[in-house]
C-alpha cells in the first residue's frame, strides 16, 4: 500500500481537467499517442458533445518516481456539474488527495471554491496547480495571490503547468507521490468497499467502481450490498488501464471495478458499501444516502410513440442510470405518461436526449418543477411533485419550497448587475467579499425554483460571461406561493400548471401567455390562452385562426409537393401534442421557463 496513491482532479469547468487527465495517462504510458482519442475519460457521446464529464471513472496508472520506486496511481474522475454533487463527494471519499486545477487566465471561479471545500471536508491533501500557463494572458502572480488569500494554501506549493503543452506533468506526478499520503486499511479485516460509481455493461452486467478500504475481493467472493442486504457472486474484478482489465484480486487501498452479474444498476447504489457476505464488516463506510431527485417533470409519448414504448424505454434506460426515478401518471390533457425525478436540469436534458436518440422515442416534457412541501390546516405534511396536484388553497396552511445556497464569483464591474438579478430571483444576501482587487464572491440563499428558470443564462448575459455560479441544496422555507393554471379555449391544461410566487404572478402570467401565443401555430379556429389563479384570470391572449383559402392553396396542387409538405410537417410535429382540437408544440410546455 505504500506505493499506491489515490487522487482526483478538481476544477471549475473548462479549466483543463480532461486535458490534464489525458496527458497524465499519456506520460505514464497508459495511452499511446496514436491510440489516444480526444479526451478519453469522457466516454459517452453526449458528454463529448457537451464537453462535460458525467460518469466518473477511475484509471490505474503506473509511474516510476524519481525515488526509484514503482507507484500505482488511481486517477478518479469526478463529474463536473452541480447536479452530480453527491457523486463528486463519494469520488473524493475514495481518494487521499486532489489536484486543484486553476486556469491561469481565469483565476478562481465558483466551482473552484465549491470543489475545494468538498475536498477539505474529505480531509484530502490538496495540491494547487496553475494550469494553461502556455497562454500569453496567463497571470500567475494574480492566481498565486488568490490561492493564498481565498483558499489559504501556500502559493509556493502551486505547480505551474499546461496540460495542453505538456508543461509541469512530471512535477505533478512527483507531487502526487510525495505529498499525497498512501491509503490506510487492513487487508486482513472483513471486506469494506465504497461504491463511488457504477455503469451498465452489456457483457458484465451492472459494474461497481469501488475503493477498497479493508479486506480483499476476487472472483467467486460472495458479496453483500450493505444498504439493501442483497447478495451476489463476483464474476470479475479489475481496473481501467484505461481499458477494462481483469485482475486476480483487489485489496485494501486499491481502486477498481467489481462485476457480479448484477442485472440492474439500481442495485449498485453510489455511496453504498460492499462487504463479504461470509465475513461481513460491522459498519459501512460512512456517508451513504440514496440518490434524491431534486427536480420533477412529466414525460409523455407523442408522435408515433406509444405509452408502452416509453415505458419499455424508461425501463431499459434506467438500468443504466440509477439516479432517475419514474412513476406512471395520468394527465387529463396528455394521457398516460410518467412523472420523472431528476438530479437537476442537466440530468433531465440528458435523459430526454438519450431516450430520443438511443431508444427512438418521441416525447413531450412538461416544465420541470421542484418538490414543494405542503402543510395542511389539519397539520398533515404532503410532498407535491406535480403542481397540478397542489391541494386547494382552502385546505393549505403553508407551502414550503427548497432553497439553495449559491456562490457567485464576478468581476467587480458587474456586481451591481448580479445583485439586481439575484434580487429579482428572491435571493437573500449572505456574504459579500473581495477575493482579489477585481473580483467579488457573493453568497446568496435563493429559492431553487428561481434558478431552474434560466438563471444561469441571465447571469451570463448580465456579466458578459464573466461570472461563475455554483450551488448546493440548503433547506425548505415557507413561501407566498400560488398555483397558476393555463386554460386553452376555456379548458385547464393540467400539464401546464405551475407554482409561482404571489408577487410575480401577474408578470409571469402575462409573459407566459404572450410566449405561448408566439409558439402555438395558427389553426383552423381561434385559440384562446388564459393564465388563471383559481377563478381569477390574470392574463389572456389569442391566436387568430388561419384563413381557409390559405390552407386550400397549401394542400391543393400536385401530389409530390403535398407529400413534401406532409413529410416536413411530420418532422416539425415530432414534438407536438394534440390537445382536443388544439395542437401544442413542445415549446408551449416549456414557456414557463422563459416567462420571467
Ligand atoms: P475541463 O472542462 O476542465 O475538462 O477542461 P478541458 O480539458 O475540456 O479543457 C477546456 C478547454 O481548455 C479546451 O478547449 C482545451 O483545449 C483547453 N485547454 C486545456 N488545458 C489547456 C492548457 O494547458 N493550455 C491551453 N492553452 N488550453 C488548454
Ligand atoms: Mg472535462
Coordinates of C-alpha atoms in Angstrom, one line a residue, residues 47-575:
X47 CA -20.7 14.0 -22.7
X48 CA -18.2 14.6 -25.5
X49 CA -20.6 16.8 -27.4
X50 CA -21.3 18.9 -24.3
X51 CA -17.7 18.9 -23.2
X52 CA -18.5 17.7 -19.7
X53 CA -17.9 14.6 -17.8
X54 CA -21.0 12.9 -16.4
X55 CA -19.9 9.4 -15.5
X56 CA -16.9 9.3 -13.3
X57 CA -14.5 6.5 -13.8
X58 CA -11.1 5.5 -12.3
X59 CA -7.9 4.9 -14.2
X60 CA -4.9 2.9 -12.9
X61 CA -1.5 4.4 -13.9
X62 CA 2.0 3.1 -13.4
X63 CA 4.7 5.6 -12.6
X64 CA 8.3 5.1 -11.7
X65 CA 9.2 8.0 -9.5
X66 CA 12.5 9.8 -9.0
X67 CA 13.0 7.8 -5.8
X68 CA 13.3 4.7 -8.0
X69 CA 10.1 3.1 -6.8
X70 CA 7.2 2.0 -9.0
X71 CA 3.9 3.5 -7.9
X72 CA 0.3 2.6 -8.8
X73 CA -1.7 5.8 -9.2
X74 CA -5.5 5.7 -9.3
X75 CA -6.9 8.8 -11.0
X76 CA -10.6 9.1 -10.1
X77 CA -12.6 11.3 -12.3
X78 CA -15.4 13.5 -10.8
X79 CA -18.5 14.8 -12.7
X80 CA -18.2 18.5 -13.5
X81 CA -21.7 19.6 -12.8
X82 CA -23.6 20.7 -9.8
X83 CA -26.4 18.1 -10.5
X84 CA -23.9 15.4 -9.6
X85 CA -22.6 16.9 -6.3
X86 CA -23.2 13.7 -4.3
X87 CA -21.3 11.6 -6.8
X88 CA -18.4 14.1 -6.5
X89 CA -18.4 13.8 -2.8
X90 CA -18.3 9.9 -3.0
X91 CA -15.5 10.0 -5.5
X92 CA -13.5 12.3 -3.3
X93 CA -14.2 10.0 -0.4
X94 CA -12.3 7.3 -2.3
X95 CA -9.1 9.5 -2.5
X96 CA -6.4 10.7 -0.2
X97 CA -5.5 13.7 -2.3
X98 CA -6.7 16.1 -5.1
X99 CA -5.1 18.3 -7.7
X100 CA -6.9 21.6 -7.6
X101 CA -6.6 23.0 -11.1
X102 CA -6.9 26.7 -11.7
X103 CA -6.9 28.3 -15.1
X104 CA -4.1 30.9 -15.1
X105 CA -6.1 33.2 -17.3
X106 CA -9.4 32.9 -15.4
X107 CA -8.4 32.5 -11.8
X108 CA -10.6 31.1 -9.1
X109 CA -14.2 30.6 -10.1
X110 CA -17.3 29.4 -8.3
X111 CA -16.7 25.7 -8.8
X112 CA -13.1 26.0 -7.8
X113 CA -14.2 27.1 -4.4
X114 CA -17.1 24.6 -4.2
X115 CA -14.9 21.6 -5.1
X116 CA -12.1 22.9 -2.8
X117 CA -14.5 22.8 0.1
X118 CA -15.7 19.4 -0.8
X119 CA -12.1 18.1 -0.8
X120 CA -11.4 19.8 2.5
X121 CA -14.4 18.1 4.0
X122 CA -13.0 14.8 3.0
X123 CA -9.6 15.7 4.6
X124 CA -7.8 15.4 1.3
X125 CA -4.2 16.6 0.7
X126 CA -4.7 19.4 -1.9
X127 CA -2.1 20.2 -4.5
X128 CA -2.8 23.5 -6.3
X129 CA -2.0 23.5 -9.9
X130 CA -1.9 26.7 -12.0
X131 CA -2.8 25.5 -15.5
X132 CA -2.7 26.9 -19.0
X133 CA 0.5 28.8 -18.3
X134 CA 1.3 28.5 -22.0
X135 CA -1.3 31.2 -22.8
X136 CA 0.1 34.7 -23.2
X137 CA -2.7 36.1 -20.9
X138 CA -1.7 33.8 -18.1
X139 CA -1.4 35.8 -14.9
X140 CA 0.5 33.5 -12.5
X141 CA 1.1 36.2 -9.8
X142 CA -2.6 37.0 -9.5
X143 CA -3.5 33.3 -9.2
X144 CA -0.9 32.9 -6.5
X145 CA -2.4 35.7 -4.5
X146 CA -5.8 34.1 -4.8
X147 CA -4.5 30.8 -3.8
X148 CA -3.1 32.3 -0.7
X149 CA -6.0 34.8 0.1
X150 CA -9.0 32.8 -0.9
X151 CA -8.0 29.2 -0.3
X152 CA -5.4 29.7 2.4
X153 CA -3.0 27.5 0.7
X154 CA 0.8 28.1 0.3
X155 CA 1.1 29.6 -3.2
X156 CA 4.7 28.5 -3.4
X157 CA 3.4 24.9 -3.4
X158 CA 1.5 25.6 -6.6
X159 CA 2.7 23.7 -9.6
X160 CA 2.9 25.7 -12.9
X161 CA 1.5 23.6 -15.7
X162 CA -0.1 23.3 -19.1
X163 CA -2.0 20.1 -19.8
X164 CA -2.1 21.1 -23.4
X165 CA 1.6 21.9 -23.9
X166 CA 2.7 19.2 -21.6
X167 CA 4.4 21.6 -19.1
X168 CA 4.8 20.5 -15.4
X169 CA 3.5 17.0 -15.9
X170 CA 6.4 15.4 -14.2
X171 CA 6.2 17.9 -11.3
X172 CA 2.6 16.9 -10.8
X173 CA 3.4 13.2 -10.7
X174 CA 6.2 13.7 -8.2
X175 CA 3.9 15.9 -6.1
X176 CA 1.3 13.1 -6.1
X177 CA 3.8 10.6 -5.0
X178 CA 5.5 12.8 -2.4
X179 CA 2.7 14.8 -0.9
X180 CA -0.4 12.6 -1.0
X181 CA -0.4 10.0 1.7
X182 CA -0.7 6.3 0.8
X183 CA -4.0 4.7 1.6
X184 CA -4.6 3.2 5.0
X185 CA -6.5 0.0 5.6
X186 CA -6.1 -3.6 6.6
X187 CA -6.4 -6.4 4.0
X188 CA -7.0 -9.0 6.7
X189 CA -10.1 -7.3 8.0
X190 CA -13.6 -8.0 6.5
X191 CA -14.2 -6.5 3.1
X192 CA -15.3 -2.9 3.0
X193 CA -15.5 -1.3 -0.4
X194 CA -17.0 2.1 -1.1
X195 CA -19.0 2.3 -4.4
X196 CA -18.4 5.7 -6.0
X197 CA -19.7 5.0 -9.5
X198 CA -21.5 2.4 -11.5
X199 CA -22.5 1.7 -15.1
X200 CA -24.3 -0.9 -17.0
X201 CA -22.1 -3.1 -19.2
X202 CA -23.8 -5.3 -21.7
X203 CA -21.4 -8.2 -21.1
X204 CA -20.6 -7.8 -17.4
X205 CA -24.0 -6.5 -16.1
X206 CA -24.0 -3.6 -13.7
X207 CA -20.4 -2.8 -12.7
X208 CA -19.4 -1.1 -9.5
X209 CA -16.4 1.2 -9.3
X210 CA -15.0 0.9 -5.8
X211 CA -12.4 1.9 -3.4
X212 CA -11.4 -1.0 -1.1
X213 CA -10.9 0.3 2.5
X214 CA -10.4 -3.1 4.1
X215 CA -10.1 -6.7 3.1
X216 CA -9.9 -8.3 -0.3
X217 CA -12.3 -9.2 -3.1
X218 CA -11.8 -11.6 -6.0
X219 CA -13.7 -13.8 -8.5
X220 CA -16.0 -16.1 -6.5
X221 CA -16.4 -13.9 -3.4
X222 CA -20.0 -13.7 -2.3
X223 CA -20.6 -10.0 -1.8
X224 CA -23.4 -8.2 0.1
X225 CA -24.6 -4.6 -0.5
X226 CA -24.9 -3.2 3.0
X227 CA -27.8 -0.8 2.4
X228 CA -30.1 -3.4 0.9
X229 CA -28.6 -6.8 2.1
X230 CA -28.7 -8.1 -1.5
X231 CA -26.1 -10.7 -2.3
X232 CA -24.2 -11.6 -5.5
X233 CA -21.3 -13.7 -6.6
X234 CA -18.3 -11.8 -8.1
X235 CA -17.6 -12.8 -11.7
X236 CA -14.7 -10.4 -12.3
X237 CA -12.6 -7.7 -10.6
X238 CA -10.2 -5.4 -12.3
X239 CA -9.3 -1.8 -13.1
X240 CA -9.3 0.6 -16.1
X241 CA -5.8 0.9 -17.5
X242 CA -7.7 2.7 -19.2
X243 CA -9.3 -0.4 -20.8
X244 CA -11.3 -2.6 -18.5
X245 CA -8.6 -5.1 -17.4
X246 CA -9.2 -8.1 -15.3
X247 CA -7.1 -8.7 -12.1
X248 CA -6.7 -11.6 -9.7
X249 CA -7.8 -9.5 -6.7
X250 CA -8.5 -6.0 -5.3
X251 CA -7.1 -5.4 -1.9
X252 CA -7.2 -2.7 0.8
X253 CA -6.1 0.6 -0.7
X254 CA -7.0 -0.4 -4.3
X255 CA -9.4 1.3 -6.7
X256 CA -11.1 -0.8 -9.4
X257 CA -14.3 -2.4 -10.5
X258 CA -16.4 -5.3 -9.4
X259 CA -18.8 -7.2 -11.7
X260 CA -21.1 -9.8 -10.3
X261 CA -23.8 -10.5 -13.0
X262 CA -26.0 -7.8 -11.5
X263 CA -28.8 -7.1 -13.8
X264 CA -29.9 -3.7 -12.6
X265 CA -27.6 -0.7 -11.9
X266 CA -30.1 0.4 -9.2
X267 CA -28.7 -2.5 -7.1
X268 CA -25.4 -0.7 -7.0
X269 CA -26.1 2.5 -5.2
X270 CA -23.4 5.2 -5.2
X271 CA -22.1 5.7 -1.7
X272 CA -23.1 2.2 -0.5
X273 CA -20.6 -0.3 0.9
X274 CA -19.9 -3.8 -0.5
X275 CA -18.8 -6.4 2.1
X276 CA -18.1 -10.1 2.2
X277 CA -21.4 -12.0 2.9
X278 CA -19.5 -14.8 4.7
X279 CA -17.4 -12.4 6.8
X280 CA -19.2 -9.0 6.8
X281 CA -17.9 -5.7 8.1
X282 CA -19.7 -4.3 11.1
X283 CA -20.0 -0.8 9.9
X284 CA -20.3 0.5 6.3
X285 CA -18.2 3.4 5.0
X286 CA -20.0 6.5 6.4
X287 CA -21.8 9.0 4.3
X288 CA -24.3 6.8 2.3
X289 CA -27.5 8.4 1.2
X290 CA -29.8 7.3 -1.5
X291 CA -29.9 9.4 -4.7
X292 CA -32.6 12.0 -4.2
X293 CA -34.3 13.7 -7.2
X294 CA -34.5 17.5 -6.9
X295 CA -36.5 18.2 -10.0
X296 CA -39.6 16.6 -11.4
X297 CA -41.2 16.7 -14.8
X298 CA -43.8 14.8 -16.8
X299 CA -42.7 12.8 -19.8
X300 CA -45.4 11.9 -22.3
X301 CA -45.3 10.0 -25.5
X302 CA -46.1 11.8 -28.7
X303 CA -46.0 11.3 -32.5
X304 CA -45.8 7.6 -33.3
X305 CA -44.6 6.6 -29.8
X306 CA -47.0 4.7 -27.6
X307 CA -47.2 4.7 -23.8
X308 CA -45.8 1.2 -23.8
X309 CA -42.8 2.2 -25.9
X310 CA -42.0 5.0 -23.5
X311 CA -42.4 2.6 -20.6
X312 CA -40.1 0.0 -22.1
X313 CA -37.5 2.6 -23.0
X314 CA -37.5 4.1 -19.5
X315 CA -37.2 0.6 -18.0
X316 CA -34.2 -0.2 -20.2
X317 CA -32.6 3.3 -19.8
X318 CA -32.9 3.3 -16.0
X319 CA -30.9 0.1 -15.8
X320 CA -28.0 2.4 -16.7
X321 CA -29.0 5.4 -14.7
X322 CA -29.7 4.8 -11.0
X323 CA -30.4 8.4 -10.3
X324 CA -33.5 8.6 -12.5
X325 CA -36.8 7.8 -10.8
X326 CA -40.2 7.4 -12.6
X327 CA -43.7 6.6 -11.8
X328 CA -46.7 6.4 -14.0
X329 CA -49.1 9.3 -14.1
X330 CA -52.1 10.2 -16.0
X331 CA -52.9 13.7 -17.1
X332 CA -56.3 14.6 -18.4
X333 CA -54.7 16.7 -21.1
X334 CA -51.8 14.5 -22.1
X335 CA -53.0 11.0 -21.3
X336 CA -50.7 8.3 -19.8
X337 CA -47.1 9.2 -19.1
X338 CA -44.5 9.3 -16.4
X339 CA -43.6 11.7 -13.6
X340 CA -39.8 11.5 -13.6
X341 CA -37.4 12.6 -10.9
X342 CA -34.0 14.1 -11.9
X343 CA -31.0 15.3 -10.0
X344 CA -31.2 18.6 -11.8
X345 CA -32.0 20.2 -15.2
X346 CA -28.9 18.9 -16.9
X347 CA -29.7 15.4 -15.8
X348 CA -33.2 15.9 -17.2
X349 CA -31.9 17.1 -20.6
X350 CA -29.5 14.1 -20.8
X351 CA -32.3 11.6 -20.1
X352 CA -34.6 13.3 -22.6
X353 CA -31.9 13.3 -25.3
X354 CA -30.8 9.8 -24.7
X355 CA -34.4 8.5 -24.8
X356 CA -34.9 10.2 -28.1
X357 CA -31.6 9.3 -29.6
X358 CA -30.9 5.8 -28.3
X359 CA -34.5 4.5 -28.0
X360 CA -36.1 6.3 -30.8
X361 CA -38.8 7.8 -28.5
X362 CA -40.8 10.9 -29.3
X363 CA -41.8 12.7 -26.2
X364 CA -43.1 15.8 -24.7
X365 CA -41.6 17.1 -21.5
X366 CA -43.6 19.3 -19.1
X367 CA -41.9 22.2 -17.4
X368 CA -39.7 20.9 -14.6
X369 CA -40.6 21.8 -11.0
X370 CA -39.0 21.5 -7.6
X371 CA -40.6 19.5 -4.8
X372 CA -42.9 21.5 -2.6
X373 CA -43.9 20.6 0.9
X374 CA -47.4 21.5 1.9
X375 CA -48.7 21.7 5.4
X376 CA -52.4 21.4 5.5
X377 CA -54.7 23.0 8.1
X378 CA -55.1 19.6 9.7
X379 CA -51.3 19.6 10.2
X380 CA -50.5 16.9 7.6
X381 CA -47.4 17.3 5.5
X382 CA -47.6 16.4 1.8
X383 CA -44.9 16.3 -0.8
X384 CA -46.1 17.8 -4.1
X385 CA -44.1 16.7 -7.1
X386 CA -46.6 17.8 -9.7
X387 CA -48.1 21.3 -9.5
X388 CA -51.4 20.1 -10.9
X389 CA -51.7 18.1 -7.7
X390 CA -51.3 21.1 -5.4
X391 CA -54.3 20.9 -2.9
X392 CA -57.0 23.5 -2.9
X393 CA -55.8 26.8 -1.2
X394 CA -58.7 26.5 1.3
X395 CA -57.0 23.4 2.9
X396 CA -53.4 24.7 2.9
X397 CA -51.8 26.2 6.0
X398 CA -48.5 26.8 4.3
X399 CA -46.3 25.8 1.3
X400 CA -42.6 25.3 1.8
X401 CA -40.1 25.4 -1.1
X402 CA -36.5 24.3 -1.3
X403 CA -33.7 26.9 -1.1
X404 CA -30.2 26.6 -2.3
X405 CA -27.0 28.2 -1.1
X406 CA -25.4 29.9 -4.2
X407 CA -21.9 31.2 -4.6
X408 CA -21.3 33.7 -7.4
X409 CA -17.9 35.0 -8.4
X410 CA -17.9 38.0 -10.6
X411 CA -15.5 40.8 -11.7
X412 CA -16.5 43.8 -9.6
X413 CA -17.7 45.8 -12.6
X414 CA -20.7 43.5 -12.7
X415 CA -21.5 43.4 -9.1
X416 CA -24.5 45.8 -9.5
X417 CA -26.0 43.7 -12.3
X418 CA -25.6 40.5 -10.4
X419 CA -27.2 41.9 -7.2
X420 CA -30.1 43.2 -9.2
X421 CA -30.6 39.8 -10.9
X422 CA -30.4 37.9 -7.7
X423 CA -32.9 40.2 -6.0
X424 CA -35.4 39.6 -8.8
X425 CA -34.9 35.9 -8.1
X426 CA -35.8 36.5 -4.4
X427 CA -32.3 35.9 -3.3
X428 CA -31.1 36.8 0.3
X429 CA -27.6 38.0 0.6
X430 CA -25.4 36.1 3.0
X431 CA -21.9 37.3 2.2
X432 CA -20.0 39.8 0.0
X433 CA -16.3 39.6 -0.1
X434 CA -13.5 40.6 -2.4
X435 CA -11.3 37.7 -3.3
X436 CA -8.8 40.0 -5.0
X437 CA -8.8 43.6 -6.1
X438 CA -11.1 43.0 -9.1
X439 CA -13.1 40.0 -8.1
X440 CA -16.1 39.6 -5.8
X441 CA -17.5 36.5 -4.2
X442 CA -21.2 36.7 -3.3
X443 CA -23.2 34.2 -1.4
X444 CA -27.0 34.1 -1.6
X445 CA -29.8 31.9 -0.4
X446 CA -32.2 31.6 -3.3
X447 CA -35.4 29.6 -3.9
X448 CA -34.4 26.7 -6.0
X449 CA -37.3 27.2 -8.4
X450 CA -35.9 30.6 -9.3
X451 CA -32.6 29.2 -10.6
X452 CA -34.3 26.4 -12.5
X453 CA -35.8 29.0 -14.7
X454 CA -33.0 30.4 -16.9
X455 CA -30.9 31.9 -14.1
X456 CA -27.6 30.7 -15.5
X457 CA -28.3 32.3 -18.9
X458 CA -29.3 35.5 -17.3
X459 CA -26.3 35.6 -15.1
X460 CA -24.0 35.1 -18.1
X461 CA -25.8 37.8 -20.0
X462 CA -25.6 40.3 -17.1
X463 CA -21.9 39.7 -16.7
X464 CA -20.9 39.1 -20.4
X465 CA -20.0 35.6 -19.5
X466 CA -17.6 36.5 -16.7
X467 CA -19.5 35.4 -13.6
X468 CA -19.5 31.8 -12.4
X469 CA -22.1 30.1 -10.3
X470 CA -22.3 27.1 -8.1
X471 CA -24.9 25.9 -5.5
X472 CA -26.0 23.2 -3.2
X473 CA -29.3 22.4 -1.6
X474 CA -29.8 24.2 1.7
X475 CA -33.3 23.8 3.3
X476 CA -37.0 24.2 3.0
X477 CA -38.7 27.5 3.8
X478 CA -42.3 28.8 3.7
X479 CA -43.1 31.0 0.7
X480 CA -46.1 33.0 -0.5
X481 CA -46.8 30.7 -3.4
X482 CA -49.8 30.2 -5.6
X483 CA -50.8 27.7 -8.3
X484 CA -51.3 29.2 -11.7
X485 CA -53.3 27.3 -14.3
X486 CA -53.3 27.8 -18.1
X487 CA -56.6 27.5 -19.9
X488 CA -56.7 26.7 -23.6
X489 CA -60.1 27.6 -25.1
X490 CA -61.6 27.6 -21.7
X491 CA -60.1 24.2 -20.5
X492 CA -57.4 23.9 -17.9
X493 CA -54.4 22.0 -19.3
X494 CA -53.2 20.3 -16.1
X495 CA -49.8 19.7 -17.6
X496 CA -49.2 23.4 -17.9
X497 CA -50.0 24.3 -14.2
X498 CA -47.1 25.7 -12.2
X499 CA -46.3 27.2 -8.9
X500 CA -45.3 30.9 -8.7
X501 CA -44.6 33.5 -6.1
X502 CA -47.5 35.7 -5.4
X503 CA -45.6 38.9 -6.1
X504 CA -44.6 37.6 -9.5
X505 CA -47.8 36.0 -10.5
X506 CA -49.1 38.8 -12.8
X507 CA -45.8 39.4 -14.6
X508 CA -45.2 35.7 -15.1
X509 CA -48.8 35.1 -16.2
X510 CA -48.6 37.9 -18.8
X511 CA -45.3 36.7 -20.1
X512 CA -46.4 33.1 -20.4
X513 CA -49.5 33.8 -22.4
X514 CA -47.5 36.0 -24.7
X515 CA -44.8 33.4 -25.1
X516 CA -47.5 30.8 -25.8
X517 CA -49.1 32.9 -28.4
X518 CA -45.8 33.1 -30.2
X519 CA -45.2 29.3 -30.2
X520 CA -48.7 27.9 -30.8
X521 CA -49.2 27.6 -34.6
X522 CA -52.3 29.1 -36.1
X523 CA -55.0 26.6 -36.5
X524 CA -58.4 26.5 -38.3
X525 CA -60.1 28.1 -35.3
X526 CA -59.2 30.7 -32.8
X527 CA -57.1 29.6 -29.8
X528 CA -57.7 31.5 -26.6
X529 CA -54.9 31.3 -23.9
X530 CA -55.6 32.4 -20.3
X531 CA -53.5 32.3 -17.2
X532 CA -55.7 31.9 -14.1
X533 CA -55.3 31.7 -10.4
X534 CA -58.3 29.9 -9.0
X535 CA -61.2 31.5 -10.9
X536 CA -59.4 34.8 -11.5
X537 CA -58.0 35.5 -15.0
X538 CA -54.6 37.0 -14.7
X539 CA -53.7 37.4 -18.4
X540 CA -55.0 36.3 -21.7
X541 CA -54.1 36.2 -25.4
X542 CA -55.5 34.8 -28.6
X543 CA -54.0 33.1 -31.7
X544 CA -56.1 34.1 -34.7
X545 CA -57.4 31.4 -36.9
X546 CA -55.9 30.5 -40.3
X547 CA -57.9 31.7 -43.3
X548 CA -59.4 28.8 -45.2
X549 CA -58.2 29.9 -48.6
X550 CA -54.5 29.9 -47.5
X551 CA -54.9 26.3 -46.4
X552 CA -56.6 25.3 -49.6
X553 CA -53.6 26.7 -51.5
X554 CA -51.2 24.8 -49.5
X555 CA -52.8 21.4 -49.6
X556 CA -54.3 21.5 -53.1
X557 CA -51.9 21.3 -56.0
X558 CA -49.7 18.5 -57.2
X559 CA -49.1 15.3 -55.2
X560 CA -45.3 15.5 -54.8
X561 CA -45.5 18.9 -53.3
X562 CA -48.2 17.7 -51.0
X563 CA -46.1 14.8 -49.9
X564 CA -43.1 17.0 -49.2
X565 CA -45.3 19.3 -47.1
X566 CA -46.6 16.3 -45.2
X567 CA -43.0 15.0 -44.7
X568 CA -42.0 18.4 -43.4
X569 CA -45.0 18.6 -41.2
X570 CA -44.3 15.2 -39.7
X571 CA -40.8 16.3 -38.8
X572 CA -42.0 19.5 -37.4
X573 CA -44.6 17.6 -35.5
X574 CA -42.1 15.5 -33.7
X575 CA -42.6 17.4 -30.5

